[in-house]
Coordinates of C-alpha atoms in Angstrom, one line a residue:
Chain A
X1 CA -56.1 -67.9 -75.1
X2 CA -53.8 -69.8 -72.0
X3 CA -50.3 -68.0 -72.4
X4 CA -49.3 -69.4 -68.7
X5 CA -49.4 -73.0 -69.3
X6 CA -48.0 -75.9 -67.3
X7 CA -44.3 -74.8 -66.5
X8 CA -45.8 -71.8 -65.1
X9 CA -47.7 -73.0 -62.4
X10 CA -45.3 -75.7 -61.4
X11 CA -43.1 -72.9 -61.1
X12 CA -45.0 -71.1 -58.6
X13 CA -45.5 -74.4 -57.1
X14 CA -41.8 -74.7 -56.8
X15 CA -40.5 -71.3 -55.9
X16 CA -43.5 -71.6 -53.2
X17 CA -42.5 -74.6 -51.5
X18 CA -38.5 -73.8 -51.8
X19 CA -40.0 -70.0 -49.7
X20 CA -42.2 -71.6 -47.6
X21 CA -39.9 -74.5 -46.4
X22 CA -37.1 -72.2 -46.0
X23 CA -39.7 -69.8 -43.5
X24 CA -41.3 -73.0 -41.8
X25 CA -37.2 -73.7 -40.9
X26 CA -35.9 -70.5 -39.6
X27 CA -39.0 -69.8 -38.0
X28 CA -39.1 -72.8 -36.0
X29 CA -35.6 -73.1 -35.2
X30 CA -35.7 -69.3 -34.2
X31 CA -38.4 -69.5 -32.0
X32 CA -36.4 -73.0 -30.6
X33 CA -32.9 -71.4 -29.9
X34 CA -31.1 -74.0 -31.7
X35 CA -27.8 -73.1 -33.1
X36 CA -27.1 -76.3 -35.3
X37 CA -29.6 -75.5 -37.5
X38 CA -30.2 -78.9 -39.0
X39 CA -33.7 -77.9 -40.2
X40 CA -32.7 -74.6 -42.0
X41 CA -29.6 -76.7 -43.9
X42 CA -32.2 -79.0 -44.3
X43 CA -34.7 -76.8 -46.3
X44 CA -31.8 -74.6 -47.9
X45 CA -30.4 -78.3 -49.3
X46 CA -34.1 -78.7 -50.6
X47 CA -35.0 -75.2 -52.0
X48 CA -32.0 -74.4 -53.9
X49 CA -32.7 -77.4 -56.7
X50 CA -36.8 -76.3 -56.3
X51 CA -36.0 -72.8 -57.2
X52 CA -33.3 -73.5 -59.7
X53 CA -35.2 -75.5 -61.4
X54 CA -38.6 -73.8 -61.1
X55 CA -36.8 -70.8 -63.0
X56 CA -35.1 -73.5 -65.8
X57 CA -39.0 -73.7 -66.6
X58 CA -39.7 -70.6 -66.5
X59 CA -36.9 -69.5 -69.3
X60 CA -38.1 -72.5 -71.4
X61 CA -41.6 -71.3 -71.5
X62 CA -40.3 -67.9 -72.7
X63 CA -41.1 -67.4 -76.1
X64 CA -37.3 -66.4 -76.6
X65 CA -35.3 -68.2 -73.9
X66 CA -32.2 -67.4 -74.9
X67 CA -33.2 -63.4 -74.5
X68 CA -33.9 -64.2 -70.4
X69 CA -30.6 -62.0 -69.7
X70 CA -33.3 -59.0 -70.6
X71 CA -34.7 -59.7 -67.2
X72 CA -31.6 -58.8 -65.6
X73 CA -31.6 -54.7 -67.1
X74 CA -34.2 -53.8 -65.5
X75 CA -35.3 -53.1 -61.9
X76 CA -38.8 -51.9 -62.1
X77 CA -40.9 -51.8 -59.0
X78 CA -44.2 -51.9 -60.4
X79 CA -43.0 -54.9 -62.4
X80 CA -44.1 -58.3 -60.1
X81 CA -42.1 -60.4 -62.5
X82 CA -39.2 -58.0 -62.4
X83 CA -39.3 -58.1 -58.7
X84 CA -39.7 -61.8 -58.5
X85 CA -36.1 -61.9 -61.2
X86 CA -34.5 -60.3 -58.9
X87 CA -35.8 -61.9 -55.4
X88 CA -35.2 -65.5 -56.8
X89 CA -31.8 -64.7 -57.9
X90 CA -30.9 -63.1 -54.3
X91 CA -32.5 -65.8 -52.8
X92 CA -30.8 -68.8 -54.6
X93 CA -27.3 -66.4 -54.5
X94 CA -27.3 -66.0 -50.7
X95 CA -28.3 -70.0 -50.4
X96 CA -25.5 -71.2 -52.4
X97 CA -23.1 -68.4 -50.2
X98 CA -24.6 -69.6 -47.1
X99 CA -24.2 -73.5 -47.7
X100 CA -20.5 -72.5 -48.8
X101 CA -20.0 -70.8 -45.4
X102 CA -21.5 -74.1 -43.9
X103 CA -18.8 -76.4 -45.9
X104 CA -15.6 -74.2 -44.6
X105 CA -17.3 -73.6 -41.5
X106 CA -16.9 -77.9 -40.9
X107 CA -13.4 -78.1 -42.0
X108 CA -12.3 -74.8 -39.5
X109 CA -11.5 -74.7 -35.6
X110 CA -13.9 -73.8 -33.6
X111 CA -13.0 -70.7 -32.6
X112 CA -13.0 -69.2 -36.9
X113 CA -16.1 -71.3 -37.6
X114 CA -18.0 -69.3 -35.0
X115 CA -17.4 -65.7 -36.6
X116 CA -18.3 -67.6 -40.2
X117 CA -21.6 -68.6 -38.2
X118 CA -22.4 -64.8 -37.1
X119 CA -21.8 -64.0 -41.1
X120 CA -24.3 -66.9 -41.9
X121 CA -26.7 -66.2 -39.5
X122 CA -26.6 -62.8 -40.9
X123 CA -27.3 -63.8 -44.4
X124 CA -30.2 -66.3 -43.1
X125 CA -31.8 -63.2 -41.6
X126 CA -31.7 -61.7 -44.8
X127 CA -33.0 -64.9 -46.7
X128 CA -35.7 -64.6 -44.4
X129 CA -37.0 -61.5 -46.0
X130 CA -36.5 -62.8 -49.3
X131 CA -38.4 -66.0 -48.7
X132 CA -41.6 -64.1 -47.3
X133 CA -41.3 -61.8 -50.6
X134 CA -40.6 -64.8 -53.0
X135 CA -43.7 -66.2 -51.5
X136 CA -46.0 -63.6 -51.5
X137 CA -44.3 -62.8 -55.0
X138 CA -45.9 -65.8 -56.4
X139 CA -49.2 -64.5 -55.8
X140 CA -48.6 -61.3 -56.7
X141 CA -47.4 -62.4 -60.1
X142 CA -51.1 -63.3 -60.9
X143 CA -52.8 -60.8 -59.3
X144 CA -51.3 -57.7 -61.4
X145 CA -53.0 -58.9 -64.2
X146 CA -56.8 -57.9 -65.6
X147 CA -58.0 -61.6 -65.2
X148 CA -61.0 -61.3 -62.9
X149 CA -59.7 -64.9 -61.0
X150 CA -56.6 -63.3 -60.0
X151 CA -56.9 -59.7 -59.7
X152 CA -60.5 -59.3 -58.8
X153 CA -59.4 -59.4 -55.0
X154 CA -56.1 -59.2 -53.1
X155 CA -56.7 -62.4 -51.2
X156 CA -54.6 -64.2 -53.9
X157 CA -51.4 -63.8 -52.3
X158 CA -52.6 -64.8 -49.0
X159 CA -54.0 -68.0 -50.0
X160 CA -50.9 -68.6 -52.1
X161 CA -48.6 -67.7 -49.2
X162 CA -50.6 -69.9 -47.1
X163 CA -50.3 -72.6 -49.7
X164 CA -46.6 -72.3 -49.8
X165 CA -45.7 -72.7 -46.3
X166 CA -48.0 -75.5 -46.0
X167 CA -46.6 -76.9 -49.2
X168 CA -42.9 -76.1 -47.7
X169 CA -43.9 -77.6 -44.2
X170 CA -44.9 -80.9 -46.2
X171 CA -41.3 -80.9 -48.1
X172 CA -39.6 -80.6 -45.0
X173 CA -41.4 -83.1 -42.8
X174 CA -41.0 -86.1 -46.4
X175 CA -36.9 -85.0 -46.5
X176 CA -36.5 -84.8 -42.9
X177 CA -38.0 -88.5 -42.4
X178 CA -36.0 -89.6 -45.3
X179 CA -33.2 -88.3 -44.7
X180 CA -33.8 -89.8 -40.7
X181 CA -34.3 -93.0 -42.5
X182 CA -30.9 -93.1 -44.9
X183 CA -28.9 -92.2 -41.7
X184 CA -30.1 -94.9 -39.4
X185 CA -30.0 -97.1 -42.1
X186 CA -27.4 -99.6 -44.1
X187 CA -26.2 -97.4 -46.7
X188 CA -22.7 -96.2 -45.7
X189 CA -22.4 -93.8 -48.7
X190 CA -25.4 -92.3 -48.6
X191 CA -25.1 -91.9 -44.7
X192 CA -21.6 -90.4 -44.9
X193 CA -23.0 -88.1 -48.0
X194 CA -25.5 -86.6 -45.5
X195 CA -23.0 -86.6 -42.5
X196 CA -20.8 -84.4 -45.2
X197 CA -23.9 -82.3 -46.2
X198 CA -24.9 -81.5 -42.2
X199 CA -21.5 -81.1 -40.8
X200 CA -21.8 -83.5 -38.1
X201 CA -22.0 -87.5 -37.5
X202 CA -25.1 -88.3 -35.7
X203 CA -27.3 -86.6 -37.9
X204 CA -30.8 -86.6 -37.4
X205 CA -34.1 -84.5 -37.3
X206 CA -35.6 -85.3 -33.5
X207 CA -38.9 -86.9 -34.2
X208 CA -40.5 -84.4 -31.9
X209 CA -39.3 -81.3 -34.3
X210 CA -41.0 -83.6 -37.4
X211 CA -44.3 -83.8 -35.0
X212 CA -44.2 -80.3 -34.4
X213 CA -44.0 -79.4 -37.9
X214 CA -47.1 -81.6 -39.0
X215 CA -49.0 -79.8 -35.7
X216 CA -47.6 -76.2 -37.2
X217 CA -49.2 -77.2 -40.8
X218 CA -52.5 -77.9 -39.1
X219 CA -52.8 -73.9 -38.3
X220 CA -51.1 -73.6 -41.8
X221 CA -53.2 -75.2 -43.1
X222 CA -56.4 -73.6 -41.0
X223 CA -55.0 -70.3 -42.4
X224 CA -55.5 -71.6 -45.6
X225 CA -58.9 -72.3 -45.3
X226 CA -60.0 -69.1 -44.0
X227 CA -57.8 -67.5 -47.1
X228 CA -59.7 -69.5 -49.8
X229 CA -63.1 -68.9 -48.2
X230 CA -62.4 -65.0 -47.9
X231 CA -61.4 -65.2 -51.2
X232 CA -64.2 -66.8 -52.7
X233 CA -66.7 -64.9 -50.8
X234 CA -64.9 -61.9 -52.2
X235 CA -65.2 -62.9 -55.8
X236 CA -68.7 -63.6 -55.5
X237 CA -69.4 -60.6 -53.8
X238 CA -67.4 -58.4 -56.1
X239 CA -69.2 -56.2 -58.5
X240 CA -66.1 -56.2 -60.6
X241 CA -66.8 -57.5 -64.3
X242 CA -66.4 -61.4 -64.6
X243 CA -65.8 -62.7 -61.0
X244 CA -68.9 -64.6 -60.9
X245 CA -68.2 -66.5 -63.6
X246 CA -64.7 -66.8 -62.7
X247 CA -65.7 -68.6 -58.7
X248 CA -68.3 -70.3 -60.8
X249 CA -65.7 -72.1 -63.3
X250 CA -64.2 -73.7 -60.1
X251 CA -67.1 -74.0 -58.2
X252 CA -69.5 -75.6 -60.5
X253 CA -67.8 -75.4 -64.1
X254 CA -65.1 -76.7 -65.8
X255 CA -62.6 -77.1 -62.9
X256 CA -65.2 -78.2 -60.3
X257 CA -63.6 -81.5 -60.0
X258 CA -59.9 -80.7 -59.7
X259 CA -61.0 -77.9 -57.4
X260 CA -62.9 -79.7 -55.4
X261 CA -61.1 -83.3 -55.2
X262 CA -57.7 -81.5 -55.8
X263 CA -57.7 -78.4 -53.4
X264 CA -60.8 -78.9 -51.0
X265 CA -60.0 -82.6 -49.9
X266 CA -56.2 -83.0 -51.3
X267 CA -54.5 -79.9 -49.9
X268 CA -57.1 -79.1 -47.3
X269 CA -59.3 -81.7 -45.5
X270 CA -57.7 -84.9 -45.8
X271 CA -54.0 -83.7 -44.1
X272 CA -56.4 -81.7 -41.8
X273 CA -57.9 -84.4 -41.1
X274 CA -54.7 -86.9 -40.6
X275 CA -52.8 -84.5 -39.0
X276 CA -55.4 -83.7 -35.9
X277 CA -56.3 -87.9 -35.6
X278 CA -52.6 -88.3 -35.1
X279 CA -52.1 -84.8 -33.3
X280 CA -49.4 -85.7 -30.1
X281 CA -48.9 -89.2 -31.3
X282 CA -45.6 -91.1 -31.2
X283 CA -44.1 -90.7 -34.6
X284 CA -42.2 -94.1 -34.2
X285 CA -45.3 -95.6 -34.4
X286 CA -45.6 -97.4 -38.2
X287 CA -49.3 -96.2 -38.5
X288 CA -48.6 -92.6 -37.2
X289 CA -45.3 -92.2 -39.7
X290 CA -47.3 -93.5 -42.5
X291 CA -50.2 -90.3 -41.8
X292 CA -47.5 -87.9 -41.5
X293 CA -46.0 -89.1 -44.9
X294 CA -49.1 -89.4 -46.8
X295 CA -50.9 -85.8 -45.3
X296 CA -47.7 -83.9 -46.3
X297 CA -48.0 -85.7 -49.8
X298 CA -51.5 -84.7 -50.0
X299 CA -50.6 -81.3 -49.1
X300 CA -47.6 -81.0 -51.6
X301 CA -49.7 -82.7 -54.9
X302 CA -52.8 -80.3 -53.4
X303 CA -50.9 -77.5 -53.6
X304 CA -49.8 -78.1 -57.4
X305 CA -53.5 -78.5 -58.3
X306 CA -54.2 -75.1 -56.1
X307 CA -51.6 -73.4 -58.6
X308 CA -53.0 -75.2 -62.0
X309 CA -56.8 -75.0 -61.2
X310 CA -55.8 -71.1 -60.6
X311 CA -53.4 -70.5 -63.1
X312 CA -56.0 -72.2 -65.8
X313 CA -59.2 -70.9 -64.6
X314 CA -57.9 -67.0 -64.6
X315 CA -57.3 -67.4 -68.6
X316 CA -60.2 -69.3 -69.5
Chain B
X1 CA -50.7 -33.1 -80.9
X2 CA -51.3 -36.3 -80.3
X3 CA -53.4 -38.3 -82.9
X4 CA -55.5 -40.9 -82.2
X5 CA -58.4 -43.0 -84.0
X6 CA -62.2 -42.7 -83.9
X7 CA -64.3 -46.0 -84.5
X8 CA -67.7 -45.3 -85.5
X9 CA -69.5 -48.2 -84.8
X10 CA -72.9 -47.0 -86.8
X11 CA -70.7 -47.0 -90.5
X12 CA -69.3 -50.1 -89.7
X13 CA -70.7 -52.9 -92.2
X14 CA -67.9 -55.7 -91.2
X15 CA -66.5 -55.8 -94.6
X16 CA -63.1 -56.6 -92.9
X17 CA -60.8 -54.3 -95.0
X18 CA -59.1 -53.4 -92.1
X19 CA -58.2 -56.9 -91.0
X20 CA -56.7 -57.2 -94.5
X21 CA -55.1 -53.8 -94.9
X22 CA -53.5 -54.4 -91.8
X23 CA -51.6 -58.2 -92.5
X24 CA -51.0 -56.4 -95.7
X25 CA -49.1 -53.4 -94.4
X26 CA -47.3 -55.2 -91.8
X27 CA -46.6 -58.1 -93.7
X28 CA -48.6 -60.6 -91.3
X29 CA -49.5 -64.3 -92.2
X30 CA -53.2 -65.2 -93.1
X31 CA -54.5 -67.6 -89.9
X32 CA -56.0 -71.3 -90.7
X33 CA -59.9 -71.3 -88.6
X34 CA -62.6 -73.4 -88.6
X35 CA -66.1 -72.5 -89.4
X36 CA -67.9 -72.0 -86.0
X37 CA -70.9 -71.0 -87.1
X38 CA -70.6 -67.5 -87.6
X39 CA -69.3 -64.7 -90.1
X40 CA -66.8 -63.6 -87.8
X41 CA -63.7 -64.6 -88.2
X42 CA -60.4 -65.0 -86.8
X43 CA -62.2 -65.8 -83.4
X44 CA -59.9 -63.8 -81.5
X45 CA -56.6 -61.5 -81.8
X46 CA -53.9 -62.8 -82.0
X47 CA -50.0 -62.9 -82.9
X48 CA -50.6 -61.9 -86.4
X49 CA -54.3 -60.9 -86.1
X50 CA -53.5 -57.2 -85.1
X51 CA -57.2 -55.5 -85.8
X52 CA -60.2 -57.9 -85.9
X53 CA -64.0 -57.1 -86.4
X54 CA -66.1 -58.3 -83.6
X55 CA -69.9 -59.7 -84.1
X56 CA -72.3 -59.2 -81.9
X57 CA -76.0 -61.2 -82.6
X58 CA -79.1 -59.8 -81.4
X59 CA -82.5 -60.4 -82.1
X60 CA -82.9 -58.3 -85.1
X61 CA -79.3 -56.5 -85.3
X62 CA -75.8 -57.1 -86.0
X63 CA -73.5 -55.2 -83.8
X64 CA -69.8 -54.7 -85.1
X65 CA -66.8 -53.6 -84.0
X66 CA -63.6 -53.4 -85.3
X67 CA -61.2 -54.4 -81.9
X68 CA -57.8 -53.4 -81.9
X69 CA -55.0 -51.7 -79.4
X70 CA -56.3 -48.7 -77.3
X71 CA -52.8 -47.2 -76.8
X72 CA -53.7 -46.6 -73.4
X73 CA -52.4 -43.3 -72.1
X74 CA -51.8 -45.7 -68.6
X75 CA -50.8 -49.2 -70.1
X76 CA -50.7 -51.9 -68.2
X77 CA -48.6 -53.9 -70.7
X78 CA -46.4 -51.1 -70.4
X79 CA -46.1 -51.1 -66.7
X80 CA -46.0 -55.1 -66.3
X81 CA -43.3 -55.5 -69.0
X82 CA -40.5 -56.7 -67.0
X83 CA -37.8 -56.2 -69.6
X84 CA -38.9 -52.6 -70.7
X85 CA -39.4 -53.6 -74.1
X86 CA -42.6 -52.0 -74.1
X87 CA -42.9 -48.7 -74.6
X88 CA -44.6 -44.9 -75.5
X89 CA -43.3 -43.8 -79.0
X90 CA -45.4 -40.9 -78.4
X91 CA -48.9 -42.0 -78.3
X92 CA -47.7 -45.5 -79.5
X93 CA -47.6 -48.0 -77.7
X94 CA -45.1 -50.5 -79.2
X95 CA -43.3 -53.8 -78.4
X96 CA -39.9 -54.0 -78.9
X97 CA -39.6 -56.9 -81.1
X98 CA -35.9 -57.1 -80.8
X99 CA -35.9 -57.1 -77.1
X100 CA -39.3 -58.7 -75.8
X101 CA -38.5 -62.4 -74.3
X102 CA -42.1 -63.6 -75.0
X103 CA -43.0 -64.0 -71.3
X104 CA -46.3 -63.5 -71.8
X105 CA -47.3 -61.0 -68.9
X106 CA -49.0 -58.5 -70.9
X107 CA -51.1 -60.6 -72.1
X108 CA -52.4 -61.3 -68.8
X109 CA -52.2 -57.7 -68.1
X110 CA -54.2 -56.1 -70.6
X111 CA -57.9 -55.1 -69.7
X112 CA -58.9 -55.4 -73.6
X113 CA -57.1 -58.5 -74.4
X114 CA -55.2 -57.5 -77.3
X115 CA -51.2 -58.6 -76.6
X116 CA -51.1 -62.2 -78.0
X117 CA -48.0 -64.6 -77.6
X118 CA -46.9 -65.6 -80.9
X119 CA -45.2 -69.0 -81.0
X120 CA -43.3 -68.7 -84.2
X121 CA -42.1 -65.4 -83.3
X122 CA -41.2 -65.8 -79.8
X123 CA -42.9 -62.4 -78.8
X124 CA -45.9 -60.9 -78.1
X125 CA -47.3 -58.8 -80.9
X126 CA -50.1 -56.1 -81.1
X127 CA -51.1 -53.4 -83.6
X128 CA -48.1 -50.7 -84.0
X129 CA -50.6 -48.2 -84.9
X130 CA -48.5 -48.1 -88.4
X131 CA -46.0 -45.8 -86.6
X132 CA -44.5 -46.4 -89.9
X133 CA -46.8 -44.7 -92.0
X134 CA -47.9 -41.9 -89.2
X135 CA -44.4 -40.3 -88.6
X136 CA -44.2 -40.3 -92.5
X137 CA -47.7 -38.1 -92.9
X138 CA -49.6 -41.2 -93.8
X139 CA -52.5 -42.5 -92.0
X140 CA -52.8 -46.1 -90.6
X141 CA -53.7 -49.3 -93.0
X142 CA -57.1 -50.0 -91.4
X143 CA -57.9 -46.0 -91.7
X144 CA -56.9 -45.9 -95.2
X145 CA -58.9 -48.8 -96.6
X146 CA -61.9 -48.7 -94.3
X147 CA -64.8 -48.0 -97.2
X148 CA -67.4 -46.4 -95.2
X149 CA -65.1 -44.1 -93.0
X150 CA -66.3 -45.8 -89.6
X151 CA -62.2 -45.3 -89.1
X152 CA -61.0 -41.8 -88.8
X153 CA -57.4 -40.8 -88.1
X154 CA -56.3 -37.8 -86.8
X155 CA -55.6 -35.2 -84.2
X156 CA -57.0 -36.7 -80.7
X157 CA -59.0 -33.3 -80.0
X158 CA -60.6 -32.9 -83.5
X159 CA -61.2 -36.3 -83.0
X160 CA -62.7 -35.9 -79.7
X161 CA -65.1 -33.2 -80.9
X162 CA -66.6 -35.3 -84.2
X163 CA -67.1 -38.3 -81.4
X164 CA -69.3 -36.3 -79.5
X165 CA -71.2 -34.7 -82.2
X166 CA -72.0 -38.1 -84.0
X167 CA -73.0 -39.5 -80.4
X168 CA -75.2 -36.4 -80.2
X169 CA -76.9 -37.6 -83.9
X170 CA -77.1 -40.8 -82.7
X171 CA -78.9 -40.1 -80.0
X172 CA -81.5 -38.6 -81.7
X173 CA -81.9 -40.7 -84.5
X174 CA -82.9 -43.7 -82.4
X175 CA -79.8 -45.0 -80.7
X176 CA -80.5 -43.2 -76.8
X177 CA -77.7 -45.1 -75.2
X178 CA -75.2 -43.9 -77.8
X179 CA -72.0 -42.6 -76.3
X180 CA -68.0 -42.0 -76.8
X181 CA -65.6 -44.7 -75.3
X182 CA -61.7 -43.9 -74.6
X183 CA -61.7 -40.1 -73.7
X184 CA -61.3 -41.0 -70.2
X185 CA -60.5 -44.6 -69.8
X186 CA -57.0 -45.8 -69.3
X187 CA -55.5 -41.8 -68.9
X188 CA -57.2 -41.5 -72.2
X189 CA -57.1 -44.0 -75.1
X190 CA -56.2 -43.3 -78.7
X191 CA -58.2 -45.4 -80.3
X192 CA -61.9 -43.6 -79.3
X193 CA -65.1 -45.4 -79.6
X194 CA -68.4 -44.2 -81.1
X195 CA -70.9 -46.9 -80.0
X196 CA -74.5 -47.3 -80.2
X197 CA -75.0 -49.1 -76.8
X198 CA -73.1 -49.7 -73.5
X199 CA -69.6 -50.7 -73.8
X200 CA -70.1 -54.1 -72.3
X201 CA -72.7 -54.7 -75.3
X202 CA -69.8 -54.7 -77.5
X203 CA -67.4 -56.6 -75.6
X204 CA -65.6 -53.4 -73.9
X205 CA -64.9 -53.2 -70.2
X206 CA -67.2 -50.9 -68.9
X207 CA -64.4 -49.6 -66.1
X208 CA -61.1 -50.9 -67.3
X209 CA -58.6 -51.0 -64.5
X210 CA -54.5 -50.8 -64.5
X211 CA -53.3 -54.0 -63.8
X212 CA -50.8 -52.4 -61.4
X213 CA -53.6 -50.4 -59.5
X214 CA -53.9 -52.9 -56.5
X215 CA -50.3 -53.7 -56.4
X216 CA -49.1 -52.7 -53.4
X217 CA -52.4 -53.8 -51.8
X218 CA -51.5 -57.6 -53.5
X219 CA -47.8 -57.5 -52.3
X220 CA -49.0 -56.1 -48.5
X221 CA -51.8 -59.1 -48.5
X222 CA -48.9 -62.0 -49.3
X223 CA -46.6 -60.0 -46.4
X224 CA -48.8 -59.8 -43.9
X225 CA -50.0 -63.6 -44.5
X226 CA -46.4 -64.3 -44.0
X227 CA -45.0 -62.0 -41.5
X228 CA -47.7 -62.3 -39.1
X229 CA -50.5 -65.1 -39.8
X230 CA -48.6 -67.9 -40.8
X231 CA -45.5 -67.3 -38.5
X232 CA -47.7 -67.6 -35.3
X233 CA -48.2 -72.0 -35.3
X234 CA -44.4 -71.5 -35.4
X235 CA -44.2 -69.3 -32.5
X236 CA -47.1 -71.3 -30.4
X237 CA -45.5 -74.6 -31.3
X238 CA -41.7 -74.2 -31.4
X239 CA -41.0 -71.3 -28.4
X240 CA -37.8 -72.4 -26.5
X241 CA -39.8 -76.6 -26.5
X242 CA -36.0 -77.4 -27.0
X243 CA -34.6 -75.9 -24.4
X244 CA -37.2 -77.7 -21.8
X245 CA -36.9 -80.5 -23.5
X246 CA -33.2 -80.5 -23.0
X247 CA -33.2 -79.8 -19.5
X248 CA -35.4 -82.4 -18.8
X249 CA -33.0 -84.9 -20.9
X250 CA -29.9 -83.2 -19.4
X251 CA -28.2 -84.4 -22.4
X252 CA -26.9 -81.0 -23.8
X253 CA -24.5 -81.7 -26.6
X254 CA -23.8 -77.6 -27.0
X255 CA -26.1 -77.1 -29.8
X256 CA -28.8 -75.5 -27.3
X257 CA -28.3 -71.9 -26.0

């Protein structure tokens, strides 16, 4: 019986993207040493709706949705779902506070704004830790079970984390390119809305940053491939009951088509090929721009197929 | 002293009286099923079927085992339940129907595939060990009704010694692989089985594991992948790049340290 159907795997995918995008944006800007935090703001603006919609799907899928608040009466470290509840609540809550502080900061004098900036900086760090826990949790939730495909190894969280970061980067790339197009475009209202959100009049994510995100995604995809191979080998070699059959379900069973096409090709090999062939090229070129968008779209769709295949496969 | 039930598969004749008695006592509806080439019915436990005789056909032999909640001492369902709706009442593992939100985590965590989500009730449901009967000096409905006495109810310690004696007798009478299941599994089950062959033949896991036994390793796997492996590409590609670029452009707008 499939107790966890589409809403669950869509939720795992959305929560993964929200956390992954934040993780990628934070690290990219931290290592660069930027203080205007355009990428982090973008990740937060995209991440909040992703996480909130994901949670709503989860609540609707409950047998008794109106009792969802019972989740908040427990803090149960051993139950991943209980931990996930609190991680999500904290991440979304802090993200919303950060947004409010950014907006308030835009309306203050430089002096007061800088003191506010240290508060948001501190909150941003906390949310980095929470984002790591959030993307790990999407894998741990399934792995702490008695379904061989999920619990047969300890590499499912690794695989989901790599996929979450990869899909998160893809979301950043696509939204950055869309927002850049708008800010250069002729739609004044949209342009003003974006300027308001980001608190600057010449809002754009530099092309070099987008290109580097695509390059970083190449390495993340390689990590994901290693995690997937390790996961498959471990499942195949495990002596625990049902692990071999579970793997067979993916590689040659009823889920073989979505696995090979949706996960191996769409999520991993096609974007890898597209991004490597366009490595270092000028993103302004129409062909390169399209290739980057296409590979990001593949990563995002492939991430959904990965969650679906694993979630369904575990319950057959 | 903890109570338990002992199910001796060598005595079971698959009359399915236990299925009916359970439904009657607990007021559970019948299920619409279709003929699928076996007398085994319904196909699996559900939110409204809490005990069910499983059929295994082998050449010249038909094996039966009444499958129901094991009432584990270390119960995976109780561990993962995010709302605390699943708890032990003495030896009985019970799902509080007023508190369960129907998230389905216990369904995924049980090594015996016992709890099931009931779409109509909106909760996870399973055998309650007739807690209303056994706290009033009665035996569970399944044990009470079982015509050949394949399901016995009593003190766990007594049932263990009865079970061991039966295993010896079966061993000496053409069932060399007979064994007692449940003495140590999951910290000790409160549904014990005398089985005439290895557990997997009867659809029982040979080595059932607590779902949460690898929880820390699973968390570590995710956190290390994120914190170390997935962070490397960003370090490689973004390290102080902006600074270098902007120095070249010499167009610092106060947004670069």
